[in-house]
PDB file of C-alpha atoms and ligand atoms in Angstrom:
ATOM      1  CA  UNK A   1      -7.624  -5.833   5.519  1.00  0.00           C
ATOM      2  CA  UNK A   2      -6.839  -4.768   8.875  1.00  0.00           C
ATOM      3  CA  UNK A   3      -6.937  -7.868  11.560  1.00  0.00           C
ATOM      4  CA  UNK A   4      -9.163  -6.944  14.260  1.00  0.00           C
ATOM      5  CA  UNK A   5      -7.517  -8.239  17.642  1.00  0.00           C
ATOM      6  CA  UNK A   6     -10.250  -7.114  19.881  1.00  0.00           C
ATOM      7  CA  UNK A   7     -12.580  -9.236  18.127  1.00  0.00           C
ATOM      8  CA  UNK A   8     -10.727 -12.193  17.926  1.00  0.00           C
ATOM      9  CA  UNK A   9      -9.853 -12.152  21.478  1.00  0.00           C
ATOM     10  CA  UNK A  10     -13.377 -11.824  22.417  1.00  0.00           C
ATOM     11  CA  UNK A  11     -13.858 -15.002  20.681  1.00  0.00           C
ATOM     12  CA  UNK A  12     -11.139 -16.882  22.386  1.00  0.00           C
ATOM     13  CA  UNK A  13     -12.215 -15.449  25.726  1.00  0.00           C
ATOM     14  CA  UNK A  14     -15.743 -16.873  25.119  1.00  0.00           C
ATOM     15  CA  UNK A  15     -14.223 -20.248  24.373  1.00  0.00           C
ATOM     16  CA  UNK A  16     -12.047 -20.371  27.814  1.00  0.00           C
ATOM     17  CA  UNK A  17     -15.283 -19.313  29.636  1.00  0.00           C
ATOM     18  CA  UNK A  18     -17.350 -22.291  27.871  1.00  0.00           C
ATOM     19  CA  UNK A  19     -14.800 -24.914  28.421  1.00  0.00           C
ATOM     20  CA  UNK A  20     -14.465 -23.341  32.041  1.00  0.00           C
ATOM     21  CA  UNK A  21     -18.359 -23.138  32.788  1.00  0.00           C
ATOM     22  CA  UNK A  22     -18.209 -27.094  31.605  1.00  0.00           C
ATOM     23  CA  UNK A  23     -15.164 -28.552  34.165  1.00  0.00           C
ATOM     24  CA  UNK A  24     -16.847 -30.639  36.358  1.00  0.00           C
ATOM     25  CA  UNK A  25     -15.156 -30.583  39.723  1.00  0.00           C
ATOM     26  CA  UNK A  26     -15.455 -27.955  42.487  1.00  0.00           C
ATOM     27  CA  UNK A  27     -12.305 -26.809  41.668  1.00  0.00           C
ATOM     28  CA  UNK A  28     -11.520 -23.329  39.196  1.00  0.00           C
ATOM     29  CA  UNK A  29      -8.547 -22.478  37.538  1.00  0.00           C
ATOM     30  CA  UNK A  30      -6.559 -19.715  39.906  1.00  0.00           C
ATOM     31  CA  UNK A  31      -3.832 -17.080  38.633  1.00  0.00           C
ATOM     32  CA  UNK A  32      -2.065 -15.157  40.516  1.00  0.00           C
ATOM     33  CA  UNK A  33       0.248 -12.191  39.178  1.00  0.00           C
ATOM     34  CA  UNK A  34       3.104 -10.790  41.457  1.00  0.00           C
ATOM     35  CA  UNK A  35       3.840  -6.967  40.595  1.00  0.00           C
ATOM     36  CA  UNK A  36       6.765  -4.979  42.144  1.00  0.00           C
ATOM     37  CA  UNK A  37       6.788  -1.503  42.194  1.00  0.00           C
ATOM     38  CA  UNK A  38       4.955   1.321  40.034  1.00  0.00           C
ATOM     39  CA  UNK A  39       5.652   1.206  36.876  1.00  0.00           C
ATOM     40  CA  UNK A  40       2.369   2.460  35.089  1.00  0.00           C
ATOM     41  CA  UNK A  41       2.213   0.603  31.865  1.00  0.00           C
ATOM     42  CA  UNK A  42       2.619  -2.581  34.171  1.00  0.00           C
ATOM     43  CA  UNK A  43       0.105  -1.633  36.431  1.00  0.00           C
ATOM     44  CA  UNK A  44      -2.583  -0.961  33.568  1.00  0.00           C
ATOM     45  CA  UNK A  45      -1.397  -4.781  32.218  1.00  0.00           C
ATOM     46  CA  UNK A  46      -2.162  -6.365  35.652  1.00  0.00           C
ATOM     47  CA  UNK A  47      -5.509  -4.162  35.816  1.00  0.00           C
ATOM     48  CA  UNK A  48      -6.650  -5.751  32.894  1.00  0.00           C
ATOM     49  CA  UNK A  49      -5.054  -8.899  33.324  1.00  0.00           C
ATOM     50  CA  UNK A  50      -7.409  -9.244  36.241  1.00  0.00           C
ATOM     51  CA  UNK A  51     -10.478  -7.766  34.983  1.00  0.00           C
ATOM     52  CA  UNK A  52     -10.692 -10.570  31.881  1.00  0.00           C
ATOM     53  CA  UNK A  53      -9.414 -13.599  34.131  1.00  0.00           C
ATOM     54  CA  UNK A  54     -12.453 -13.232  36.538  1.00  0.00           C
ATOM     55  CA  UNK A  55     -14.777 -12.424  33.739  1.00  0.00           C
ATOM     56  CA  UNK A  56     -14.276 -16.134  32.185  1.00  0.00           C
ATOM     57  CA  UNK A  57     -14.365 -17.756  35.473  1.00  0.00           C
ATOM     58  CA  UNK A  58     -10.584 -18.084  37.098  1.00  0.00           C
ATOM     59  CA  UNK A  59      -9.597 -17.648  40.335  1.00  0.00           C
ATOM     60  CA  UNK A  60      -7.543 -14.039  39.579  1.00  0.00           C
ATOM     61  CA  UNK A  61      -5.411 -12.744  42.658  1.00  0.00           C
ATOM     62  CA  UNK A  62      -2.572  -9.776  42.742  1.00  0.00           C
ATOM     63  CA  UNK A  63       0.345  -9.623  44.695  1.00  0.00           C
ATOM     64  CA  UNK A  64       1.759  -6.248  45.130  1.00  0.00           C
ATOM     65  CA  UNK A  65       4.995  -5.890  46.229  1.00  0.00           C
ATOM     66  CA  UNK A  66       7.660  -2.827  47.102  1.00  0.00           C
ATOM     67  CA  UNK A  67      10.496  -2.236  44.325  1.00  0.00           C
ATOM     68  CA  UNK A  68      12.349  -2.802  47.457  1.00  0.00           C
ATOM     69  CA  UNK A  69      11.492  -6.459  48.480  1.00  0.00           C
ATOM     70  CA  UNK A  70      14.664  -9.158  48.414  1.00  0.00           C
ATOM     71  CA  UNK A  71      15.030 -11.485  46.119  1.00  0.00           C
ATOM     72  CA  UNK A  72      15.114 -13.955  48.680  1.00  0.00           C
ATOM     73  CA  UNK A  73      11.615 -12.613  49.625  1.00  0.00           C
ATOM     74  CA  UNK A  74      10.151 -13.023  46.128  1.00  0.00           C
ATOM     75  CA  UNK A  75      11.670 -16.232  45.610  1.00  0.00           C
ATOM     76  CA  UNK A  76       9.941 -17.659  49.205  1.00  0.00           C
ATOM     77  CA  UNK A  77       6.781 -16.075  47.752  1.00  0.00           C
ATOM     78  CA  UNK A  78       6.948 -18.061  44.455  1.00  0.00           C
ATOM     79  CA  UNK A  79       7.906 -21.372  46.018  1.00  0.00           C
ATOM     80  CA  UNK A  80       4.606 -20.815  48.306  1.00  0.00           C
ATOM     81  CA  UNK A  81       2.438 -20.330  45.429  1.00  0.00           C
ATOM     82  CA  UNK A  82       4.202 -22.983  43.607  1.00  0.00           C
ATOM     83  CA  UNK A  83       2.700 -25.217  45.882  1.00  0.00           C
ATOM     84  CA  UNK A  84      -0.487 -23.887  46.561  1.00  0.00           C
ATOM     85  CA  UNK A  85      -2.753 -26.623  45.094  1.00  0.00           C
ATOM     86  CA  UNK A  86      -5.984 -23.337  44.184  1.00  0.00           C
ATOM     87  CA  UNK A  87      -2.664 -22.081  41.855  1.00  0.00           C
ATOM     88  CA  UNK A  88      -2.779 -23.473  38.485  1.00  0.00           C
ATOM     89  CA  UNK A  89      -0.355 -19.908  37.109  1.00  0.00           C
ATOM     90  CA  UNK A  90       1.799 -18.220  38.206  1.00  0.00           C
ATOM     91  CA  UNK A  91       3.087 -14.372  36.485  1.00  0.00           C
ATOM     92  CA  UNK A  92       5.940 -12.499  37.559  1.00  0.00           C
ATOM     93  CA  UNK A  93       5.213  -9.208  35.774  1.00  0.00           C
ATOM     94  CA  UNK A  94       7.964  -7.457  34.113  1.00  0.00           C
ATOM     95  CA  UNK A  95      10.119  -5.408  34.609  1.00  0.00           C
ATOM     96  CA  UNK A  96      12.004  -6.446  37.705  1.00  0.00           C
ATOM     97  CA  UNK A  97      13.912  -3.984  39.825  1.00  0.00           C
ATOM     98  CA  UNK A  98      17.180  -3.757  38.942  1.00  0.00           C
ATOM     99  CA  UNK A  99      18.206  -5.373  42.506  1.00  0.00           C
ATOM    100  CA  UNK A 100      16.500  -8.775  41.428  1.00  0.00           C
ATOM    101  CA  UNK A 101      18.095 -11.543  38.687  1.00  0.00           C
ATOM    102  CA  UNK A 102      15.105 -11.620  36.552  1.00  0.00           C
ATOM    103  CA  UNK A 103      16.296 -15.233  35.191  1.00  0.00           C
ATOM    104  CA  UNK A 104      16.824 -16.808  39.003  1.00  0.00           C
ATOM    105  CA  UNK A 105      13.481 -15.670  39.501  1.00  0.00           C
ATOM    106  CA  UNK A 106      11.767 -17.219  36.168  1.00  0.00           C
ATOM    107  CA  UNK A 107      13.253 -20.342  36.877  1.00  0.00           C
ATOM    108  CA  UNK A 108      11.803 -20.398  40.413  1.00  0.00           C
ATOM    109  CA  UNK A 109       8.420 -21.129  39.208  1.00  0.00           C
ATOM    110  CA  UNK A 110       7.483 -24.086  38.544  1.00  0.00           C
ATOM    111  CA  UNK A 111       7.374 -25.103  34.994  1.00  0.00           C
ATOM    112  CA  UNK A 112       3.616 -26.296  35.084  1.00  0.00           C
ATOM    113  CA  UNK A 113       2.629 -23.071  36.814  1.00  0.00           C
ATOM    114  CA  UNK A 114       4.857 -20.627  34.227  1.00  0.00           C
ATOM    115  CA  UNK A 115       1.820 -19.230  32.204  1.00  0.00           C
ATOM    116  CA  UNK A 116       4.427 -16.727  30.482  1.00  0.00           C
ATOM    117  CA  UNK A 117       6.093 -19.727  29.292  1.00  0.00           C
ATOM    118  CA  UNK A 118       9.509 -17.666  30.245  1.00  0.00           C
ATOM    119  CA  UNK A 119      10.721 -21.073  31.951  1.00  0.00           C
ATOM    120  CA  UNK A 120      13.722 -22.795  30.279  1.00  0.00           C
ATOM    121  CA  UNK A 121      11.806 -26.083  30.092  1.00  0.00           C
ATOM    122  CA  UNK A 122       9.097 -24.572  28.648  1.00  0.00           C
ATOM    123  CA  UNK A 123      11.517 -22.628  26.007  1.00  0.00           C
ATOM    124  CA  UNK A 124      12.729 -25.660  25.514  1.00  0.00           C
ATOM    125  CA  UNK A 125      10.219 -27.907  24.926  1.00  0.00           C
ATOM    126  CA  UNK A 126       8.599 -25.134  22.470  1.00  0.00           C
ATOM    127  CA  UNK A 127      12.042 -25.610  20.313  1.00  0.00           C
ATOM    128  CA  UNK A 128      12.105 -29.273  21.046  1.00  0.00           C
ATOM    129  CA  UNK A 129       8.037 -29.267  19.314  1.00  0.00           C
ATOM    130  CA  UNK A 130       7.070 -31.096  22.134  1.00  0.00           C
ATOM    131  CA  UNK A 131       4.300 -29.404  24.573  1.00  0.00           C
ATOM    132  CA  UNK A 132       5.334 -26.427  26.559  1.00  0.00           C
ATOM    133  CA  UNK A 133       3.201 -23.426  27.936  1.00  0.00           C
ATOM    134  CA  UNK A 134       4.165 -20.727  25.300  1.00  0.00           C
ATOM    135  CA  UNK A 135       4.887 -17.182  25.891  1.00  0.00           C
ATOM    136  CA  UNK A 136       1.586 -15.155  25.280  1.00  0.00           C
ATOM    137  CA  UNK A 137       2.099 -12.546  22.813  1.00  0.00           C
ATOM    138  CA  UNK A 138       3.488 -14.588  20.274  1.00  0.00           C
ATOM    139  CA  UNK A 139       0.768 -17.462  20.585  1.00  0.00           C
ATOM    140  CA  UNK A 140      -1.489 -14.597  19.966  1.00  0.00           C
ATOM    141  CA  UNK A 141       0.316 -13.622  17.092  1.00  0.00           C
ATOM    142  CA  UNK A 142       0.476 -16.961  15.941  1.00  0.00           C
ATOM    143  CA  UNK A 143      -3.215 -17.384  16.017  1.00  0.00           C
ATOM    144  CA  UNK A 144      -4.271 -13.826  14.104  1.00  0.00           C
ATOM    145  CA  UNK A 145      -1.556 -14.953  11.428  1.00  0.00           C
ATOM    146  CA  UNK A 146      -3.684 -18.515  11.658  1.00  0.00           C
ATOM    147  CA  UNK A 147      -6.585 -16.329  10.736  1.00  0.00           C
ATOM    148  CA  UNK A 148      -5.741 -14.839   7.800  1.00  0.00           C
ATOM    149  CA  UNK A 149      -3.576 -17.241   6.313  1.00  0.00           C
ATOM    150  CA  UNK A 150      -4.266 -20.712   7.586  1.00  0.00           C
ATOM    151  CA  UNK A 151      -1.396 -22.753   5.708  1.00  0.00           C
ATOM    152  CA  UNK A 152       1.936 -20.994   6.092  1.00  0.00           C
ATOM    153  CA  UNK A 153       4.230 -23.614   4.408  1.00  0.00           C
ATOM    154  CA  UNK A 154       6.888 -22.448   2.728  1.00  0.00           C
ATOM    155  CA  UNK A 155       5.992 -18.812   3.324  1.00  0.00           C
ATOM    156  CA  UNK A 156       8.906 -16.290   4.211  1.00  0.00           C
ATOM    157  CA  UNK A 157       8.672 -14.830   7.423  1.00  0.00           C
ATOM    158  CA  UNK A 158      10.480 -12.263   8.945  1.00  0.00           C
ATOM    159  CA  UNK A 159      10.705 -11.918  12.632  1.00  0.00           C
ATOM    160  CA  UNK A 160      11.732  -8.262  13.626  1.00  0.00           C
ATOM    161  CA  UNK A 161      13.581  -8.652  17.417  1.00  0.00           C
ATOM    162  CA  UNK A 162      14.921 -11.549  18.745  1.00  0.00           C
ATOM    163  CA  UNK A 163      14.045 -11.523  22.461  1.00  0.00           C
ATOM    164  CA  UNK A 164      12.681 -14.059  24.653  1.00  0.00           C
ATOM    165  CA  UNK A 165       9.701 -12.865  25.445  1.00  0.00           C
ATOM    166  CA  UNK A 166       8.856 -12.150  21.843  1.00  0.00           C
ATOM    167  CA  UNK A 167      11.010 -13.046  18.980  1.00  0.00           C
ATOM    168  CA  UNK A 168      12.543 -16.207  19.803  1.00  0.00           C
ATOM    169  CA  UNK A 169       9.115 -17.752  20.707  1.00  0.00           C
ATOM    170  CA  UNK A 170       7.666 -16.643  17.734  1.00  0.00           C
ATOM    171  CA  UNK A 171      10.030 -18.104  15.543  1.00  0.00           C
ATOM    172  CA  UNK A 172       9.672 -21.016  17.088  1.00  0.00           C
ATOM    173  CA  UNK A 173       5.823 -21.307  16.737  1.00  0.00           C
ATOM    174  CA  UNK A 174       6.675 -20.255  12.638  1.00  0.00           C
ATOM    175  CA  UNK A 175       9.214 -22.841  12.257  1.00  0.00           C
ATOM    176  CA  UNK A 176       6.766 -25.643  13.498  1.00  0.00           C
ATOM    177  CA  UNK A 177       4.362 -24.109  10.589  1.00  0.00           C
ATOM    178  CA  UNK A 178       7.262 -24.901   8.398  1.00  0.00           C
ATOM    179  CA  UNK A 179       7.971 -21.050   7.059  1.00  0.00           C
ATOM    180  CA  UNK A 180      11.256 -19.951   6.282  1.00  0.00           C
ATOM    181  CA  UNK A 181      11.985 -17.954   9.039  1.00  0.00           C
ATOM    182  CA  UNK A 182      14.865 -14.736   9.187  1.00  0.00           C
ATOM    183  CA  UNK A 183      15.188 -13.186  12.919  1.00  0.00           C
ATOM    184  CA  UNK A 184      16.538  -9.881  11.987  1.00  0.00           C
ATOM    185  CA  UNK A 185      17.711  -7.196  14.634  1.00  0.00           C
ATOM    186  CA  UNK A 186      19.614  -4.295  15.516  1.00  0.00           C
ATOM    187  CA  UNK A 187      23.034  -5.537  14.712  1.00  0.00           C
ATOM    188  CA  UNK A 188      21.523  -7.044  11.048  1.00  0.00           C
ATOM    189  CA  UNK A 189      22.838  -5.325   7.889  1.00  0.00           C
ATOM    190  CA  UNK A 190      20.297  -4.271   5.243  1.00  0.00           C
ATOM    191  CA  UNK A 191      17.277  -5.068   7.291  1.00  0.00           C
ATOM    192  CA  UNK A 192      15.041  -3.439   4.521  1.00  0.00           C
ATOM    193  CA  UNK A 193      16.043  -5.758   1.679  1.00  0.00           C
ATOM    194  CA  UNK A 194      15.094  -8.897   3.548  1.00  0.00           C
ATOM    195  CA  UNK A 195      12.189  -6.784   4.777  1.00  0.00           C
ATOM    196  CA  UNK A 196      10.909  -6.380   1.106  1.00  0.00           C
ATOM    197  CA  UNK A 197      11.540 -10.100   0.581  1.00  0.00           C
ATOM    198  CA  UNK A 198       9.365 -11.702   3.298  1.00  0.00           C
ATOM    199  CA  UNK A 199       5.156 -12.783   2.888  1.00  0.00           C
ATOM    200  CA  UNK A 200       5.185 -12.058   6.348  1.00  0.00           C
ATOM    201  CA  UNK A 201       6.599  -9.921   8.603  1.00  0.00           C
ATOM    202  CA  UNK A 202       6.510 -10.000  12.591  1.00  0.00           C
ATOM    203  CA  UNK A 203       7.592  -6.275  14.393  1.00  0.00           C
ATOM    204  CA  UNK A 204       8.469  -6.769  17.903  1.00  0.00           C
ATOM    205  CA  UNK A 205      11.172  -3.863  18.674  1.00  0.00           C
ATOM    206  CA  UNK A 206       9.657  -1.321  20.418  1.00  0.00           C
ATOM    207  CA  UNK A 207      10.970   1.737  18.121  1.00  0.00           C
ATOM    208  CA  UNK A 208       7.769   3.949  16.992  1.00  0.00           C
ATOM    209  CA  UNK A 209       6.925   3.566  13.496  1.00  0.00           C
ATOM    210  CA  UNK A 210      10.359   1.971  12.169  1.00  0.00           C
ATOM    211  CA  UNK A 211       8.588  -0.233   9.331  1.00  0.00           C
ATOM    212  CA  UNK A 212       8.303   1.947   5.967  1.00  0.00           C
ATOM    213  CA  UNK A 213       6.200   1.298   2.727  1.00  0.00           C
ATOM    214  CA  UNK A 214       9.330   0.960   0.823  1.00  0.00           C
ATOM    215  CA  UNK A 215      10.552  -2.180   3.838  1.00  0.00           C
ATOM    216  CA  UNK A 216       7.585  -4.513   2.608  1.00  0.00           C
ATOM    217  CA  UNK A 217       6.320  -6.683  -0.416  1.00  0.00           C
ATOM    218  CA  UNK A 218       2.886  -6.180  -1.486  1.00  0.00           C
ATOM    219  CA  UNK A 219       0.410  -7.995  -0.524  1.00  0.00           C
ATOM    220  CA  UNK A 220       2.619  -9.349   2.560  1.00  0.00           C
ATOM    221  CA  UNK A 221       0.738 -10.022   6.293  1.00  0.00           C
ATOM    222  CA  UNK A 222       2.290  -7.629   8.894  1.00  0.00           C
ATOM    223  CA  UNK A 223       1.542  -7.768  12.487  1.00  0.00           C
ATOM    224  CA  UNK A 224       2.832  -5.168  14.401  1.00  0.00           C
ATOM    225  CA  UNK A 225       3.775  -6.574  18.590  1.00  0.00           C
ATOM    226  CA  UNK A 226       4.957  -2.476  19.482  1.00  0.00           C
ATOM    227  CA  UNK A 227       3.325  -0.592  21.927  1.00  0.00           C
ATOM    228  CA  UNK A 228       5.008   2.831  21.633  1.00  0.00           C
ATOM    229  CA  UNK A 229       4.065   5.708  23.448  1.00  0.00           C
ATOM    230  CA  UNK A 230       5.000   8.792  21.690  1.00  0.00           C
ATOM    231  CA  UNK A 231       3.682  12.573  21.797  1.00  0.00           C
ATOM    232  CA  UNK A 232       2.262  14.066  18.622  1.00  0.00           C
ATOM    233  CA  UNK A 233       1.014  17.671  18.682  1.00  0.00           C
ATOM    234  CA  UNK A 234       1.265  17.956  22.256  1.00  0.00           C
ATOM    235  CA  UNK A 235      -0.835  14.690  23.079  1.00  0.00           C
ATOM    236  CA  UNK A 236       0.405  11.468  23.799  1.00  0.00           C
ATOM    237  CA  UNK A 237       0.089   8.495  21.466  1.00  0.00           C
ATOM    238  CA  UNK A 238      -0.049   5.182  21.095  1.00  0.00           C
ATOM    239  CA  UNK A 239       1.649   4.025  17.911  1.00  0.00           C
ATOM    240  CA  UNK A 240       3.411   0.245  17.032  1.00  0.00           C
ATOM    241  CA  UNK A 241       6.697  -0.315  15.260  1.00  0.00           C
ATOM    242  CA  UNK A 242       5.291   0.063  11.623  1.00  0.00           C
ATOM    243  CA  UNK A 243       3.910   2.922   9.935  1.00  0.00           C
ATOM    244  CA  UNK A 244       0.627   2.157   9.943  1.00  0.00           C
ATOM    245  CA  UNK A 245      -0.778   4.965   7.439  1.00  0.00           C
ATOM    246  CA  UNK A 246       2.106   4.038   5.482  1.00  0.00           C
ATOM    247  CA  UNK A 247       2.055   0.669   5.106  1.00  0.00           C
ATOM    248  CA  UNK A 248      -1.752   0.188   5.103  1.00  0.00           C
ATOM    249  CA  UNK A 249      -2.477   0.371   1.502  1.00  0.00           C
ATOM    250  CA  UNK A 250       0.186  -2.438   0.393  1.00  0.00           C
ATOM    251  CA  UNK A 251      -0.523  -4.751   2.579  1.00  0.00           C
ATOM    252  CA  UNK A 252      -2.598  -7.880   2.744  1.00  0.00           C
ATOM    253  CA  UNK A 253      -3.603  -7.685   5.769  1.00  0.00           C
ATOM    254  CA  UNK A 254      -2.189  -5.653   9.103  1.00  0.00           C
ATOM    255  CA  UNK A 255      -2.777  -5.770  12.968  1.00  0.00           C
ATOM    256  CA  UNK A 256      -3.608  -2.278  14.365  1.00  0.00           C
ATOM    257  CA  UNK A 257      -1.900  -0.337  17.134  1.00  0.00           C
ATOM    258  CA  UNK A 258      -3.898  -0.871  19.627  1.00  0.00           C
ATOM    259  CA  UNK A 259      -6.728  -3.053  18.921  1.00  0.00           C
ATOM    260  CA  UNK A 260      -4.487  -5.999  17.252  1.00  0.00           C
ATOM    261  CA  UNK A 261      -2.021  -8.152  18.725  1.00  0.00           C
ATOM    262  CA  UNK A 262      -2.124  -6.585  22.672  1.00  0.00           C
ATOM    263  CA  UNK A 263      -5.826  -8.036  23.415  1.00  0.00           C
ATOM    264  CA  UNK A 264      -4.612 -11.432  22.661  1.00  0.00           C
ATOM    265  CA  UNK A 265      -1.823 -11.526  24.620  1.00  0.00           C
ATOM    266  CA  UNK A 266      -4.664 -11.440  27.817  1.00  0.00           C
ATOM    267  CA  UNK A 267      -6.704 -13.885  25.769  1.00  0.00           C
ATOM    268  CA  UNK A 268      -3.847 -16.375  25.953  1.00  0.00           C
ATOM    269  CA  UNK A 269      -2.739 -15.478  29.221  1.00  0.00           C
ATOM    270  CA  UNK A 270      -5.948 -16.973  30.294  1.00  0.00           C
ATOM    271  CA  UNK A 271      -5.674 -19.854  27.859  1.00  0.00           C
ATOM    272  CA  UNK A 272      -2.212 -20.758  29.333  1.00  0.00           C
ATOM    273  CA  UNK A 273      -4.132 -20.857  32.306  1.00  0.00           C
ATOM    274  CA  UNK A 274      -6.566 -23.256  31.768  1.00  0.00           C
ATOM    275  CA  UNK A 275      -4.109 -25.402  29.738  1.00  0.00           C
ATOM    276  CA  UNK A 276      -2.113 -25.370  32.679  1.00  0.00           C
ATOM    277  CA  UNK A 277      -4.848 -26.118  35.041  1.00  0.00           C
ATOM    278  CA  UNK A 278      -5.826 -28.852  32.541  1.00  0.00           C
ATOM    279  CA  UNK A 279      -2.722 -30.569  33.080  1.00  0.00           C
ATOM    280  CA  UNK A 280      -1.770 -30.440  36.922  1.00  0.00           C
ATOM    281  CA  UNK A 281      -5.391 -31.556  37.374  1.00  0.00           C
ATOM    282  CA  UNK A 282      -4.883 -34.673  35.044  1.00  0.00           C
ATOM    283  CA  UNK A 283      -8.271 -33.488  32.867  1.00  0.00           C
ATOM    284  CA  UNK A 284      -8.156 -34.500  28.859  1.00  0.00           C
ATOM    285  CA  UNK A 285      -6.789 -30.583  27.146  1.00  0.00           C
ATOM    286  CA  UNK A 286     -10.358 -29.284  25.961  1.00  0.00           C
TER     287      UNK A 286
HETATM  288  N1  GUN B   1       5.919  -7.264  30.717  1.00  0.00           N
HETATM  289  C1  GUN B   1       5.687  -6.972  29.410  1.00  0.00           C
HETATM  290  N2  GUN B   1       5.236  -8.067  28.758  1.00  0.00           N
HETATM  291  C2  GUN B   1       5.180  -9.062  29.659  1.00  0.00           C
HETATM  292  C3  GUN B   1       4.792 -10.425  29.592  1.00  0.00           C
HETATM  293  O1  GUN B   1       4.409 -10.967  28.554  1.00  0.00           O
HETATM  294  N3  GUN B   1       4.872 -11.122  30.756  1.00  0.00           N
HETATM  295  C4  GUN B   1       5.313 -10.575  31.914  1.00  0.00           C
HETATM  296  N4  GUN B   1       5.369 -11.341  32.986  1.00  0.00           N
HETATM  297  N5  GUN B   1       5.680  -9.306  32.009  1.00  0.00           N
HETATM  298  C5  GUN B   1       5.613  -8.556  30.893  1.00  0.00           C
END
């Protein structure tokens, strides 16, 4: 079975634009991304960013900055928005040039306002179980895993990368779901033996095509977070971290590259967004 993202992020989008069409109130939930500099991947993400935040009804403004604005500068410009009462989120978008401390800067924003849930009080309230905004791509992860198998007691899963944006979150959000979780990286030994042991398997490295046939169990769920660009008879490609044609045969079920886990990570942007709206203006979570 291959997992279609697009679909299920349609879904969720409709849902955020019902609940939004039904806040009473004159009042709409308002995002605003900051970008720095040119970096084309991350101004395609902001593109679309914007595109599906106005389509379901919030408030979507861009800030465009030089790669060679101060830190002190971005930092004024984040404790504006942070109290801007029309700004419900607030997204740095990553990378940072190398001039700014991309942690000083996460932990500017205010913690009700951090729709990336990057903040440490958000990371740590997502550990703690309690409520926390929490980072994008792995909530949409979590909820195409949710789709295909809806009780993941017990279940081995294997989380491929440990970084904050992806890996850590994500094994938090499994944990909760009580699976045994293994965070395996670049320093782990034998990577494809407790590969082949795992129900589930979570790729988020960013190296083309790393996951073989002979890494997984059959019949395990793989969802595949990489976004590799790659050139293949002269034309580029977009591939993720597991061998797709591979792989596609053994598996369960599979996210595609693209088309699985990268139209949810919008979908929950704007979630986040609403949640977080929800909660600075005091209304019930929908
Ligand atoms: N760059 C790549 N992924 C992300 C993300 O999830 N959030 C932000 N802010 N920047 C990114």
């Amino acid at each position: 079975m291959i997992i279609d993202g697009k679909k299920v992020a349609e879904e969720l989008r409709a849902k955020i634009k019902s609940d939004i069409n039904k806040l009473t109130g004159n009042q709409k939930p308002g995002l605003t991304v900051i970008l720095i500099g040119e970096d084309a991947a991350s101004q395609i993400y902001v593109k679309n960013k914007e595109k599906f935040a106005n389509e379901v009804g919030i408030n979507s403004t861009v800030i465009r900055f030089k790669s060679s604005i101060s830190e002190e500068d971005l930092k004024n410009q984040i404790r504006k928005l942070n109290n801007d009462n029309n700004v419900h989120g607030i997204l740095v978008q990553l990378p940072l040039p190398k001039h700014i401390n991309q942690r000083d800067i996460i932990e500017t924003i205010d913690p009700k306002k951090d729709v990336d849930g990057f903040h440490p009080i958000n990371v740590g309230n997502l550990s703690s179980g309690n409520d926390a905004l929490v980072p994008c791509t792995p909530l949409g992860c979590y909820y195409l895993i949710k789709k295909v198998v809806p009780n993941l007691s017990g279940l081995n899963a294997v989380v491929i990368g440990r970084s904050n944006i992806n890996g850590k979150p994500m094994t938090q959000l499994l944990l909760k779901e009580n699976c045994t979780v293994t965070i395996v990286h670049s320093k782990t030994k034998n990577i494809e033996e407790i590969c082949c042991r795992a129900d589930l398997i979570i790729a988020a490295v960013g190296i083309p095509k790393m996951v073989k046939s002979n890494w997984i169990k059959k019949d395990a769920v793989i969802i595949d977070v990489g976004i590799n660009r790659i050139e293949v008879d002269g034309k580029n490609k977009i591939v993720g971290d597991v061998d797709f044609d591979e792989v596609q045969n053994k598996v369960k079920a599979i996210t595609p590259v693209p088309g699985g886990v990268g139209p949810m990570t919008i979908a929950c942007l704007l979630e986040n967004t609403l949640k977080a709206f929800n909660k600075i203006s005091g209304n019930a979570p929908q």
